[in-house]
Amino acid sequence: MTRLRYAFIRRPDRALVLRLEEMYRAAGWWRPKDTPALLRRIVRGSRRFLVVFEGGRAVGMGRALGDGANDAYIQDVFVDEALRGRGIGAQIVRRLVRRLKADGAGWIGLIAAEGTRPFYEKLGFRRMKGCDPMLLQGSG
Ligand SMILES: CC(C)(COP(=O)(O)OP(=O)(O)OC[C@H]1O[C@@H](n2cnc3c(N)ncnc32)[C@H](O)[C@@H]1OP(=O)(O)O)[C@@H](O)C(=O)NCCC(=O)NCCS
């Protein structure tokens, strides 16, 4: 495996936007109405957007929403299927957490996709007792 590079991005070029789209599609997080322009706005509007590169190719990502003062949510953590199980996903989350803490975040939450709870538990996240993740009907 070529050396991996982890980089926070803000203004992805066209090639990277298309590659991010591929990853969103592979994860099942791409709706028919989504566009590369929307993806650009998602990157810019995220508090932090981390991409993992192997050579010149993006092979993983993760991002955080936040107020830059106290609260942050991690989401869209993804690693190319062929590269899973090598610690890349854990690195993405650790690096996001480190950066968010440096930004001042004292509350860092996320919604674990089905089957990923053990992954996040290994990274120090715990189920929030007495809370249910909720979504506005029709907004997903
Ligand atoms: C979840 C995901 C990001 C994990 O990435 P990864 O690079 O394979 O994870 P890592 O290799 O860094 O795993 C770190 C540890 O978590 C464990 N782990 C990873 N995924 C796991 C899972 N689904 N269930 C149980 N344990 C898991 C690994 O075995 C490893 O354990 P170890 O430290 O004891 O060796 C990756 O499977 C993925 O992209 N999934 C599809 C998208 C997704 O569901 N993302 C989560 C959105 S909330």
Coordinates of C-alpha atoms and ligand atoms in Angstrom, one line a residue:
M1 CA 0.0 0.0 0.0
T2 CA 1.3 3.4 -1.0
R3 CA 1.8 5.9 1.9
L4 CA -1.5 7.5 2.9
R5 CA -1.9 11.2 3.3
Y6 CA -4.7 12.7 5.4
A7 CA -5.7 16.3 4.4
F8 CA -8.4 18.7 5.6
I9 CA -9.9 20.2 2.4
R10 CA -12.1 23.2 1.8
R11 CA -12.2 23.8 -2.0
P12 CA -11.9 20.5 -3.8
D13 CA -11.1 20.6 -7.5
R14 CA -13.4 19.0 -10.1
A15 CA -11.6 15.6 -10.1
L16 CA -11.8 15.4 -6.3
V17 CA -15.5 16.4 -6.3
L18 CA -16.2 13.5 -8.7
R19 CA -14.2 11.1 -6.6
L20 CA -16.1 12.3 -3.4
E21 CA -19.3 11.6 -5.3
E22 CA -18.2 8.1 -6.1
M23 CA -17.5 7.5 -2.4
Y24 CA -20.9 9.0 -1.4
R25 CA -22.6 6.7 -4.0
A26 CA -20.6 3.7 -2.8
A27 CA -21.8 4.4 0.8
G28 CA -25.4 4.7 -0.3
W29 CA -25.5 8.4 0.8
W30 CA -26.2 9.8 -2.7
R31 CA -29.8 10.7 -3.6
P32 CA -30.9 11.1 -7.3
K33 CA -31.3 14.8 -6.8
D34 CA -27.8 15.3 -5.5
T35 CA -25.2 17.2 -7.6
P36 CA -21.5 17.9 -7.6
A37 CA -22.4 21.5 -6.9
L38 CA -24.2 20.4 -3.7
L39 CA -21.2 18.3 -2.7
R40 CA -19.0 21.4 -3.1
R41 CA -21.3 23.3 -0.8
I42 CA -21.3 20.4 1.7
V43 CA -17.5 20.5 1.8
R44 CA -17.3 24.3 2.2
G45 CA -20.1 24.3 4.8
S46 CA -18.6 21.6 7.0
R47 CA -16.6 22.6 10.0
R48 CA -13.9 20.2 8.9
F49 CA -13.8 17.8 5.9
L50 CA -11.0 15.2 6.0
V51 CA -9.9 13.2 2.9
V52 CA -7.5 10.3 2.9
F53 CA -5.3 10.0 -0.3
E54 CA -3.4 6.9 -1.5
G55 CA -1.1 8.4 -4.1
G56 CA -3.3 10.9 -5.9
R57 CA -6.6 9.0 -5.3
A58 CA -9.0 9.7 -2.5
V59 CA -9.8 6.5 -0.7
G60 CA -11.6 7.7 2.5
M61 CA -13.3 10.6 4.0
G62 CA -15.0 11.9 7.1
R63 CA -16.4 15.3 8.1
A64 CA -17.7 17.2 11.0
L65 CA -20.4 19.8 11.5
G66 CA -20.0 22.3 14.3
D67 CA -20.2 25.7 15.8
G68 CA -16.4 26.0 16.3
A69 CA -17.1 26.8 20.0
N70 CA -18.4 23.8 21.8
D71 CA -20.6 21.3 19.8
A72 CA -19.6 19.1 16.9
Y73 CA -21.1 16.1 15.0
I74 CA -19.0 13.7 13.1
Q75 CA -20.5 12.2 10.0
D76 CA -20.0 10.6 6.5
V77 CA -17.0 8.5 7.7
F78 CA -16.1 6.2 4.8
V79 CA -13.2 4.0 3.6
D80 CA -12.9 2.3 0.2
E81 CA -14.1 -1.2 0.6
A82 CA -10.8 -2.7 -0.6
L83 CA -8.9 -0.8 2.1
R84 CA -11.1 -1.5 5.1
G85 CA -9.8 -3.3 8.2
R86 CA -6.4 -1.5 8.1
G87 CA -7.0 1.2 10.6
I88 CA -7.8 4.0 8.1
G89 CA -11.4 4.6 9.4
A90 CA -10.0 4.8 13.0
Q91 CA -7.4 7.3 11.8
I92 CA -10.1 9.5 10.2
V93 CA -12.1 9.6 13.4
R94 CA -9.0 10.2 15.6
R95 CA -7.8 13.0 13.4
L96 CA -11.3 14.7 13.2
V97 CA -11.6 14.4 17.0
R98 CA -8.1 15.9 17.5
R99 CA -8.9 18.8 15.3
L100 CA -12.3 19.4 16.8
K101 CA -10.9 19.5 20.3
A102 CA -8.2 21.9 19.1
D103 CA -11.1 24.0 17.7
G104 CA -12.5 24.0 21.3
A105 CA -15.3 21.4 20.9
G106 CA -16.3 19.9 24.3
W107 CA -19.2 17.9 23.0
I108 CA -18.6 15.6 20.0
G109 CA -21.4 13.3 18.9
L110 CA -22.4 11.2 16.0
I111 CA -25.1 8.8 14.8
A112 CA -23.5 5.3 14.2
A113 CA -24.8 3.6 11.0
E114 CA -26.2 0.2 11.6
G115 CA -23.4 -2.3 12.4
T116 CA -20.8 0.4 13.1
R117 CA -21.3 0.8 16.9
P118 CA -18.3 -1.4 17.8
F119 CA -16.1 0.6 15.5
Y120 CA -17.0 3.9 17.3
E121 CA -16.9 2.3 20.7
K122 CA -13.2 1.3 20.1
L123 CA -12.6 5.0 19.5
G124 CA -14.2 6.0 22.8
F125 CA -17.7 6.8 21.8
R126 CA -20.6 5.5 23.9
R127 CA -24.3 5.1 23.3
M128 CA -26.2 8.1 24.7
K129 CA -28.6 6.6 27.3
G130 CA -32.1 8.0 27.1
C131 CA -31.6 9.6 23.7
D132 CA -33.0 8.6 20.3
P133 CA -31.6 9.9 17.0
M134 CA -34.4 11.7 15.2
L135 CA -34.9 13.0 11.7
L136 CA -37.5 15.5 10.4
Q137 CA -40.0 13.6 8.2
G138 CA -39.3 14.2 4.5
S139 CA -35.9 15.8 5.1
G140 CA -33.7 12.7 4.6
Ligands
LIG1 C1 -17.0 1.9 9.3 C2 -15.8 2.1 8.4 C3 -15.5 3.6 8.2 C4 -14.6 1.5 9.2 O1 -13.4 1.7 8.4 P1 -12.1 0.8 8.5 O2 -11.0 1.5 7.9 O3 -12.5 -0.6 8.0 O4 -12.0 0.6 10.1 P2 -10.6 0.3 10.9 O5 -9.8 -0.7 10.1 O6 -10.0 1.6 11.3 O7 -11.2 -0.3 12.2 C5 -10.8 0.1 13.5 C6 -11.3 -1.0 14.5 O8 -12.7 -1.1 14.4 C7 -13.1 -2.4 14.0 N1 -14.3 -2.3 13.1 C8 -14.3 -1.6 12.0 N2 -15.6 -1.7 11.4 C9 -16.3 -2.5 12.3 C10 -17.6 -2.9 12.3 N3 -18.5 -2.6 11.3 N4 -18.0 -3.8 13.3 C11 -17.2 -4.1 14.3 N5 -15.9 -3.7 14.3 C12 -15.5 -2.9 13.3 C13 -11.9 -3.0 13.3 O9 -11.9 -4.4 13.4 C14 -10.8 -2.4 14.1 O10 -10.6 -3.1 15.3 P3 -9.2 -3.3 16.0 O11 -8.7 -1.9 16.4 O12 -9.5 -4.1 17.2 O13 -8.3 -3.9 15.0 C15 -15.9 1.3 7.0 O14 -16.3 0.0 7.3 C16 -16.9 2.0 6.1 O15 -16.5 2.9 5.3 N6 -18.2 1.5 6.1 C17 -19.2 2.0 5.2 C18 -19.6 3.4 5.6 C19 -20.2 3.5 7.0 O16 -21.1 2.8 7.4 N7 -19.6 4.5 7.7 C20 -20.1 4.8 9.1 C21 -21.1 5.9 9.0 S1 -21.7 6.3 10.7

